[in-house]
Every structure is written in C-alpha cells, then in structure tokens.
Amino acid sequence: MQHTIAVFKVTMKSLPYFCRGAVVRGFGRGSKELGIPTANFPESVVDNLPSDMKTGIYYGWACVGNSDVHRMVMSIGWNPFYKNTKKSMETHIIHKYKEDFYGETLSIAILGYIRPETSFNSLDALIKAIHNDIEEARKQLDLPEHQKFKDDDFFKTSKKEIMNGH
Ligand code: ADP
Ligand code: MG
C-alpha cells in the first residue's frame, strides 16, 4: 500500500503555491449536476502558474471573499476552449455553499499533488475517482504540516488585491 502512495508522491519546487482571482464561468460541463461544482479561475491566474506545476489533481485550502477557509481539490487541466494549448484551473471546495459565487474572489493555497489527469471509461468511474481525491485531500490536510496553512496570513490580507505567487 505504502508503495502505491510513493509512486505518486511528487515534489514540486513551486509548492506551496498561493493565488487568487475572480471566479469566472467555466465550460458548463455540468459539474454541479454531478455534485462536484468546480470554480474556474480567469486566464490571468492560469497564465501565472509556474511551469513545473503539471496537469493533474492537487489538494489545498480555499477561501471565497472574506469567508472561512475550507479544504479543496483542484484540477489543472488542458483548456478545451483553446484547443488544449492553454491550461485551466478548477477548484472544488469541500463545503456546501448556499449560493453560487461567480465574480467573487477565490483565494487558494495549493499544497500537494494527488494524481495525474486520466481519462475515464464512464461517468461513474470519474465520480468515484473524484470522491477518492476528496478522501485523500481530507487525510493530507489533517496533517499538522498542511493544517498550518489554513491560518496563513494570505487568507487574512485584503481580498481586493489580486496577486499570484508564493
Ligand atoms: P461552471 O462550468 O460555470 O464552472 P460548475 O457546474 O462547475 O459551473 O459550477 C461552478 C460554480 O458553482 C462555481 O463558480 C461557484 O459559483 C459555485 N459553487 C457552489 N459551491 C461550490 C463549491 N463547493 N466548490 C466550487 N464551486 C462551487
Ligand atoms: Mg466549473
């Protein structure tokens, strides 16, 4: 078991990576209907991603506007709108929101990598994989070394300023 985990244990020099930006409309792929809504970042945030941050699924912390910090899983993938030449960043916050938050500032701390992008044979397999990712994110984020970022000053500073970096 431990062996399997080691295979995906990737270290990236850019992690942890902090960024924020206004939530924009995504591709309308119906993620919400699957119970897994993903908040999309605008191109300006995606274009600033360090080049060593490869596509795949990550975990970390997220905060909408000035509200509470919650666990998240995020996918960095290829953007179909740009014929897969540009990346996209989609964050699923592990929290039930009463309303959508398009246009609000989303701040995230990306801490670790879970797995590469995969294509799935069925919608069921995809949903199952995402639930596994959520489970893995919960486990990882409970560790003290990850928990401490929940209280990072990044989540307390003025949300008006858009910034990228770490
Ligand atoms: P889109 O294609 O526009 O991204 P989605 O079906 O992926 O549509 O839904 C994403 C939107 O759902 C987000 O932009 C946000 O406003 C809202 N939302 C509600 N709850 C969550 C959540 N827990 N995580 C992410 N987004 C959420
Ligand atoms: Mg989305």
JSON list of N, CA and C in Angstrom, two decimals, residues 12 14-15 17 19 27 29 38-41 45-59 72-80 86-92 108 110-118 133:
[
{"chain": "A", "resi": 12, "resn": "MET", "atom": "N", "xyz": [7.19, 19.36, -5.97]},
{"chain": "A", "resi": 12, "resn": "MET", "atom": "CA", "xyz": [7.36, 20.44, -6.95]},
{"chain": "A", "resi": 12, "resn": "MET", "atom": "C", "xyz": [7.91, 21.63, -6.20]},
{"chain": "A", "resi": 14, "resn": "SER", "atom": "N", "xyz": [7.63, 24.62, -6.66]},
{"chain": "A", "resi": 14, "resn": "SER", "atom": "CA", "xyz": [6.70, 25.77, -6.55]},
{"chain": "A", "resi": 14, "resn": "SER", "atom": "C", "xyz": [5.68, 25.62, -5.43]},
{"chain": "A", "resi": 15, "resn": "LEU", "atom": "N", "xyz": [5.59, 24.43, -4.83]},
{"chain": "A", "resi": 15, "resn": "LEU", "atom": "CA", "xyz": [4.59, 24.24, -3.77]},
{"chain": "A", "resi": 15, "resn": "LEU", "atom": "C", "xyz": [5.17, 24.55, -2.40]},
{"chain": "A", "resi": 17, "resn": "TYR", "atom": "N", "xyz": [1.86, 26.88, -3.34]},
{"chain": "A", "resi": 17, "resn": "TYR", "atom": "CA", "xyz": [1.63, 27.98, -4.26]},
{"chain": "A", "resi": 17, "resn": "TYR", "atom": "C", "xyz": [0.33, 28.68, -3.89]},
{"chain": "A", "resi": 19, "resn": "CYS", "atom": "N", "xyz": [-2.52, 31.68, -4.75]},
{"chain": "A", "resi": 19, "resn": "CYS", "atom": "CA", "xyz": [-3.01, 32.60, -5.77]},
{"chain": "A", "resi": 19, "resn": "CYS", "atom": "C", "xyz": [-4.46, 32.95, -5.52]},
{"chain": "A", "resi": 27, "resn": "PHE", "atom": "N", "xyz": [-16.84, 25.78, -18.29]},
{"chain": "A", "resi": 27, "resn": "PHE", "atom": "CA", "xyz": [-17.19, 25.23, -19.60]},
{"chain": "A", "resi": 27, "resn": "PHE", "atom": "C", "xyz": [-18.60, 24.70, -19.64]},
{"chain": "A", "resi": 29, "resn": "ARG", "atom": "N", "xyz": [-19.86, 22.15, -18.16]},
{"chain": "A", "resi": 29, "resn": "ARG", "atom": "CA", "xyz": [-19.88, 20.70, -18.36]},
{"chain": "A", "resi": 29, "resn": "ARG", "atom": "C", "xyz": [-20.79, 20.00, -17.36]},
{"chain": "A", "resi": 38, "resn": "THR", "atom": "N", "xyz": [-17.09, 23.04, -9.81]},
{"chain": "A", "resi": 38, "resn": "THR", "atom": "CA", "xyz": [-15.69, 23.49, -9.83]},
{"chain": "A", "resi": 38, "resn": "THR", "atom": "C", "xyz": [-15.66, 24.97, -10.20]},
{"chain": "A", "resi": 39, "resn": "ALA", "atom": "N", "xyz": [-15.09, 25.78, -9.34]},
{"chain": "A", "resi": 39, "resn": "ALA", "atom": "CA", "xyz": [-14.96, 27.22, -9.59]},
{"chain": "A", "resi": 39, "resn": "ALA", "atom": "C", "xyz": [-13.74, 27.46, -10.47]},
{"chain": "A", "resi": 40, "resn": "ASN", "atom": "N", "xyz": [-13.97, 28.16, -11.57]},
{"chain": "A", "resi": 40, "resn": "ASN", "atom": "CA", "xyz": [-12.89, 28.38, -12.54]},
{"chain": "A", "resi": 40, "resn": "ASN", "atom": "C", "xyz": [-12.20, 29.72, -12.34]},
{"chain": "A", "resi": 41, "resn": "PHE", "atom": "N", "xyz": [-10.90, 29.73, -12.53]},
{"chain": "A", "resi": 41, "resn": "PHE", "atom": "CA", "xyz": [-10.10, 30.95, -12.47]},
{"chain": "A", "resi": 41, "resn": "PHE", "atom": "C", "xyz": [-9.99, 31.56, -13.86]},
{"chain": "A", "resi": 45, "resn": "VAL", "atom": "N", "xyz": [-4.87, 34.29, -14.05]},
{"chain": "A", "resi": 45, "resn": "VAL", "atom": "CA", "xyz": [-4.34, 33.49, -12.93]},
{"chain": "A", "resi": 45, "resn": "VAL", "atom": "C", "xyz": [-3.66, 32.23, -13.48]},
{"chain": "A", "resi": 46, "resn": "VAL", "atom": "N", "xyz": [-4.31, 31.61, -14.44]},
{"chain": "A", "resi": 46, "resn": "VAL", "atom": "CA", "xyz": [-3.77, 30.36, -15.01]},
{"chain": "A", "resi": 46, "resn": "VAL", "atom": "C", "xyz": [-2.43, 30.63, -15.70]},
{"chain": "A", "resi": 47, "resn": "ASP", "atom": "N", "xyz": [-2.34, 31.76, -16.41]},
{"chain": "A", "resi": 47, "resn": "ASP", "atom": "CA", "xyz": [-1.11, 32.07, -17.15]},
{"chain": "A", "resi": 47, "resn": "ASP", "atom": "C", "xyz": [0.08, 32.28, -16.22]},
{"chain": "A", "resi": 48, "resn": "ASN", "atom": "N", "xyz": [-0.19, 32.61, -14.95]},
{"chain": "A", "resi": 48, "resn": "ASN", "atom": "CA", "xyz": [0.89, 32.83, -14.00]},
{"chain": "A", "resi": 48, "resn": "ASN", "atom": "C", "xyz": [1.40, 31.55, -13.33]},
{"chain": "A", "resi": 49, "resn": "LEU", "atom": "N", "xyz": [0.75, 30.43, -13.59]},
{"chain": "A", "resi": 49, "resn": "LEU", "atom": "CA", "xyz": [1.19, 29.18, -12.96]},
{"chain": "A", "resi": 49, "resn": "LEU", "atom": "C", "xyz": [2.64, 28.88, -13.31]},
{"chain": "A", "resi": 50, "resn": "PRO", "atom": "N", "xyz": [3.43, 28.49, -12.31]},
{"chain": "A", "resi": 50, "resn": "PRO", "atom": "CA", "xyz": [4.81, 28.11, -12.61]},
{"chain": "A", "resi": 50, "resn": "PRO", "atom": "C", "xyz": [4.83, 26.89, -13.54]},
{"chain": "A", "resi": 51, "resn": "SER", "atom": "N", "xyz": [5.83, 26.83, -14.39]},
{"chain": "A", "resi": 51, "resn": "SER", "atom": "CA", "xyz": [5.85, 25.78, -15.42]},
{"chain": "A", "resi": 51, "resn": "SER", "atom": "C", "xyz": [6.03, 24.37, -14.85]},
{"chain": "A", "resi": 52, "resn": "ASP", "atom": "N", "xyz": [6.57, 24.27, -13.63]},
{"chain": "A", "resi": 52, "resn": "ASP", "atom": "CA", "xyz": [6.75, 22.91, -13.09]},
{"chain": "A", "resi": 52, "resn": "ASP", "atom": "C", "xyz": [5.47, 22.33, -12.49]},
{"chain": "A", "resi": 53, "resn": "MET", "atom": "N", "xyz": [4.40, 23.14, -12.46]},
{"chain": "A", "resi": 53, "resn": "MET", "atom": "CA", "xyz": [3.15, 22.60, -11.93]},
{"chain": "A", "resi": 53, "resn": "MET", "atom": "C", "xyz": [2.38, 21.91, -13.03]},
{"chain": "A", "resi": 54, "resn": "LYS", "atom": "N", "xyz": [2.55, 20.58, -13.07]},
{"chain": "A", "resi": 54, "resn": "LYS", "atom": "CA", "xyz": [1.98, 19.84, -14.18]},
{"chain": "A", "resi": 54, "resn": "LYS", "atom": "C", "xyz": [0.48, 19.63, -14.03]},
{"chain": "A", "resi": 55, "resn": "THR", "atom": "N", "xyz": [-0.11, 19.14, -15.08]},
{"chain": "A", "resi": 55, "resn": "THR", "atom": "CA", "xyz": [-1.55, 18.89, -15.04]},
{"chain": "A", "resi": 55, "resn": "THR", "atom": "C", "xyz": [-1.85, 17.72, -14.11]},
{"chain": "A", "resi": 56, "resn": "GLY", "atom": "N", "xyz": [-3.03, 17.75, -13.52]},
{"chain": "A", "resi": 56, "resn": "GLY", "atom": "CA", "xyz": [-3.42, 16.70, -12.60]},
{"chain": "A", "resi": 56, "resn": "GLY", "atom": "C", "xyz": [-4.24, 17.26, -11.46]},
{"chain": "A", "resi": 57, "resn": "ILE", "atom": "N", "xyz": [-4.37, 16.47, -10.42]},
{"chain": "A", "resi": 57, "resn": "ILE", "atom": "CA", "xyz": [-5.23, 16.84, -9.29]},
{"chain": "A", "resi": 57, "resn": "ILE", "atom": "C", "xyz": [-4.37, 17.19, -8.06]},
{"chain": "A", "resi": 58, "resn": "TYR", "atom": "N", "xyz": [-4.69, 18.32, -7.46]},
{"chain": "A", "resi": 58, "resn": "TYR", "atom": "CA", "xyz": [-3.97, 18.83, -6.30]},
{"chain": "A", "resi": 58, "resn": "TYR", "atom": "C", "xyz": [-4.93, 18.99, -5.12]},
{"chain": "A", "resi": 59, "resn": "TYR", "atom": "N", "xyz": [-4.35, 19.15, -3.91]},
{"chain": "A", "resi": 59, "resn": "TYR", "atom": "CA", "xyz": [-5.18, 19.48, -2.74]},
{"chain": "A", "resi": 59, "resn": "TYR", "atom": "C", "xyz": [-4.63, 20.73, -2.07]},
{"chain": "A", "resi": 72, "resn": "MET", "atom": "N", "xyz": [-9.91, 21.94, -0.21]},
{"chain": "A", "resi": 72, "resn": "MET", "atom": "CA", "xyz": [-10.29, 21.90, -1.63]},
{"chain": "A", "resi": 72, "resn": "MET", "atom": "C", "xyz": [-9.49, 20.85, -2.39]},
{"chain": "A", "resi": 73, "resn": "VAL", "atom": "N", "xyz": [-10.04, 20.42, -3.51]},
{"chain": "A", "resi": 73, "resn": "VAL", "atom": "CA", "xyz": [-9.27, 19.67, -4.50]},
{"chain": "A", "resi": 73, "resn": "VAL", "atom": "C", "xyz": [-9.32, 20.49, -5.79]},
{"chain": "A", "resi": 74, "resn": "MET", "atom": "N", "xyz": [-8.23, 20.52, -6.51]},
{"chain": "A", "resi": 74, "resn": "MET", "atom": "CA", "xyz": [-8.17, 21.36, -7.69]},
{"chain": "A", "resi": 74, "resn": "MET", "atom": "C", "xyz": [-7.58, 20.59, -8.86]},
{"chain": "A", "resi": 75, "resn": "SER", "atom": "N", "xyz": [-8.13, 20.83, -10.03]},
{"chain": "A", "resi": 75, "resn": "SER", "atom": "CA", "xyz": [-7.54, 20.19, -11.20]},
{"chain": "A", "resi": 75, "resn": "SER", "atom": "C", "xyz": [-6.89, 21.24, -12.09]},
{"chain": "A", "resi": 76, "resn": "ILE", "atom": "N", "xyz": [-5.68, 20.94, -12.50]},
{"chain": "A", "resi": 76, "resn": "ILE", "atom": "CA", "xyz": [-5.04, 21.73, -13.55]},
{"chain": "A", "resi": 76, "resn": "ILE", "atom": "C", "xyz": [-5.13, 20.85, -14.79]},
{"chain": "A", "resi": 77, "resn": "GLY", "atom": "N", "xyz": [-5.82, 21.36, -15.80]},
{"chain": "A", "resi": 77, "resn": "GLY", "atom": "CA", "xyz": [-6.03, 20.54, -17.00]},
{"chain": "A", "resi": 77, "resn": "GLY", "atom": "C", "xyz": [-5.82, 21.35, -18.25]},
{"chain": "A", "resi": 78, "resn": "TRP", "atom": "N", "xyz": [-6.06, 20.74, -19.37]},
{"chain": "A", "resi": 78, "resn": "TRP", "atom": "CA", "xyz": [-5.94, 21.45, -20.64]},
{"chain": "A", "resi": 78, "resn": "TRP", "atom": "C", "xyz": [-7.28, 22.05, -21.02]},
{"chain": "A", "resi": 79, "resn": "ASN", "atom": "N", "xyz": [-7.28, 23.30, -21.42]},
{"chain": "A", "resi": 79, "resn": "ASN", "atom": "CA", "xyz": [-8.49, 24.06, -21.68]},
{"chain": "A", "resi": 79, "resn": "ASN", "atom": "C", "xyz": [-9.03, 23.80, -23.08]},
{"chain": "A", "resi": 80, "resn": "PRO", "atom": "N", "xyz": [-10.23, 23.15, -23.16]},
{"chain": "A", "resi": 80, "resn": "PRO", "atom": "CA", "xyz": [-10.77, 22.80, -24.48]},
{"chain": "A", "resi": 80, "resn": "PRO", "atom": "C", "xyz": [-11.10, 24.02, -25.34]},
{"chain": "A", "resi": 86, "resn": "LYS", "atom": "N", "xyz": [-3.82, 25.85, -23.81]},
{"chain": "A", "resi": 86, "resn": "LYS", "atom": "CA", "xyz": [-3.73, 26.60, -22.56]},
{"chain": "A", "resi": 86, "resn": "LYS", "atom": "C", "xyz": [-4.30, 25.75, -21.43]},
{"chain": "A", "resi": 87, "resn": "LYS", "atom": "N", "xyz": [-3.81, 26.07, -20.23]},
{"chain": "A", "resi": 87, "resn": "LYS", "atom": "CA", "xyz": [-4.30, 25.31, -19.08]},
{"chain": "A", "resi": 87, "resn": "LYS", "atom": "C", "xyz": [-5.55, 25.93, -18.47]},
{"chain": "A", "resi": 88, "resn": "SER", "atom": "N", "xyz": [-6.25, 25.14, -17.68]},
{"chain": "A", "resi": 88, "resn": "SER", "atom": "CA", "xyz": [-7.36, 25.67, -16.89]},
{"chain": "A", "resi": 88, "resn": "SER", "atom": "C", "xyz": [-7.16, 25.24, -15.44]},
{"chain": "A", "resi": 89, "resn": "MET", "atom": "N", "xyz": [-7.73, 26.00, -14.52]},
{"chain": "A", "resi": 89, "resn": "MET", "atom": "CA", "xyz": [-7.65, 25.65, -13.09]},
{"chain": "A", "resi": 89, "resn": "MET", "atom": "C", "xyz": [-9.06, 25.62, -12.54]},
{"chain": "A", "resi": 90, "resn": "GLU", "atom": "N", "xyz": [-9.48, 24.47, -12.01]},
{"chain": "A", "resi": 90, "resn": "GLU", "atom": "CA", "xyz": [-10.83, 24.32, -11.48]},
{"chain": "A", "resi": 90, "resn": "GLU", "atom": "C", "xyz": [-10.77, 23.82, -10.05]},
{"chain": "A", "resi": 91, "resn": "THR", "atom": "N", "xyz": [-11.39, 24.60, -9.15]},
{"chain": "A", "resi": 91, "resn": "THR", "atom": "CA", "xyz": [-11.32, 24.27, -7.73]},
{"chain": "A", "resi": 91, "resn": "THR", "atom": "C", "xyz": [-12.67, 23.79, -7.21]},
{"chain": "A", "resi": 92, "resn": "HIS", "atom": "N", "xyz": [-12.68, 22.60, -6.62]},
{"chain": "A", "resi": 92, "resn": "HIS", "atom": "CA", "xyz": [-13.88, 22.14, -5.91]},
{"chain": "A", "resi": 92, "resn": "HIS", "atom": "C", "xyz": [-13.63, 22.32, -4.42]},
{"chain": "A", "resi": 108, "resn": "ILE", "atom": "N", "xyz": [-6.64, 30.63, -2.99]},
{"chain": "A", "resi": 108, "resn": "ILE", "atom": "CA", "xyz": [-6.28, 29.23, -2.71]},
{"chain": "A", "resi": 108, "resn": "ILE", "atom": "C", "xyz": [-4.80, 29.07, -2.37]},
{"chain": "A", "resi": 110, "resn": "ILE", "atom": "N", "xyz": [-2.24, 25.99, -2.79]},
{"chain": "A", "resi": 110, "resn": "ILE", "atom": "CA", "xyz": [-2.07, 24.65, -3.35]},
{"chain": "A", "resi": 110, "resn": "ILE", "atom": "C", "xyz": [-0.88, 24.00, -2.64]},
{"chain": "A", "resi": 111, "resn": "LEU", "atom": "N", "xyz": [-1.13, 22.88, -1.99]},
{"chain": "A", "resi": 111, "resn": "LEU", "atom": "CA", "xyz": [-0.09, 22.29, -1.15]},
{"chain": "A", "resi": 111, "resn": "LEU", "atom": "C", "xyz": [0.54, 21.02, -1.71]},
{"chain": "A", "resi": 112, "resn": "GLY", "atom": "N", "xyz": [-0.25, 20.19, -2.36]},
{"chain": "A", "resi": 112, "resn": "GLY", "atom": "CA", "xyz": [0.33, 18.91, -2.81]},
{"chain": "A", "resi": 112, "resn": "GLY", "atom": "C", "xyz": [-0.41, 18.33, -4.00]},
{"chain": "A", "resi": 113, "resn": "TYR", "atom": "N", "xyz": [0.24, 17.32, -4.58]},
{"chain": "A", "resi": 113, "resn": "TYR", "atom": "CA", "xyz": [-0.24, 16.68, -5.79]},
{"chain": "A", "resi": 113, "resn": "TYR", "atom": "C", "xyz": [-0.85, 15.33, -5.45]},
{"chain": "A", "resi": 114, "resn": "ILE", "atom": "N", "xyz": [-2.00, 15.02, -6.02]},
{"chain": "A", "resi": 114, "resn": "ILE", "atom": "CA", "xyz": [-2.64, 13.72, -5.75]},
{"chain": "A", "resi": 114, "resn": "ILE", "atom": "C", "xyz": [-2.38, 12.73, -6.88]},
{"chain": "A", "resi": 115, "resn": "ARG", "atom": "N", "xyz": [-2.67, 13.14, -8.11]},
{"chain": "A", "resi": 115, "resn": "ARG", "atom": "CA", "xyz": [-2.52, 12.19, -9.23]},
{"chain": "A", "resi": 115, "resn": "ARG", "atom": "C", "xyz": [-2.52, 12.93, -10.57]},
{"chain": "A", "resi": 116, "resn": "PRO", "atom": "N", "xyz": [-2.02, 12.27, -11.60]},
{"chain": "A", "resi": 116, "resn": "PRO", "atom": "CA", "xyz": [-2.09, 12.89, -12.93]},
{"chain": "A", "resi": 116, "resn": "PRO", "atom": "C", "xyz": [-3.51, 12.87, -13.48]},
{"chain": "A", "resi": 117, "resn": "GLU", "atom": "N", "xyz": [-3.72, 13.59, -14.56]},
{"chain": "A", "resi": 117, "resn": "GLU", "atom": "CA", "xyz": [-5.02, 13.57, -15.26]},
{"chain": "A", "resi": 117, "resn": "GLU", "atom": "C", "xyz": [-5.20, 12.20, -15.89]},
{"chain": "A", "resi": 118, "resn": "THR", "atom": "N", "xyz": [-6.43, 11.72, -15.88]},
{"chain": "A", "resi": 118, "resn": "THR", "atom": "CA", "xyz": [-6.70, 10.43, -16.52]},
{"chain": "A", "resi": 118, "resn": "THR", "atom": "C", "xyz": [-8.01, 10.56, -17.27]},
{"chain": "A", "resi": 133, "resn": "ASP", "atom": "N", "xyz": [-10.24, 11.34, -4.53]},
{"chain": "A", "resi": 133, "resn": "ASP", "atom": "CA", "xyz": [-9.38, 12.53, -4.41]},
{"chain": "A", "resi": 133, "resn": "ASP", "atom": "C", "xyz": [-9.77, 13.35, -3.18]}
]
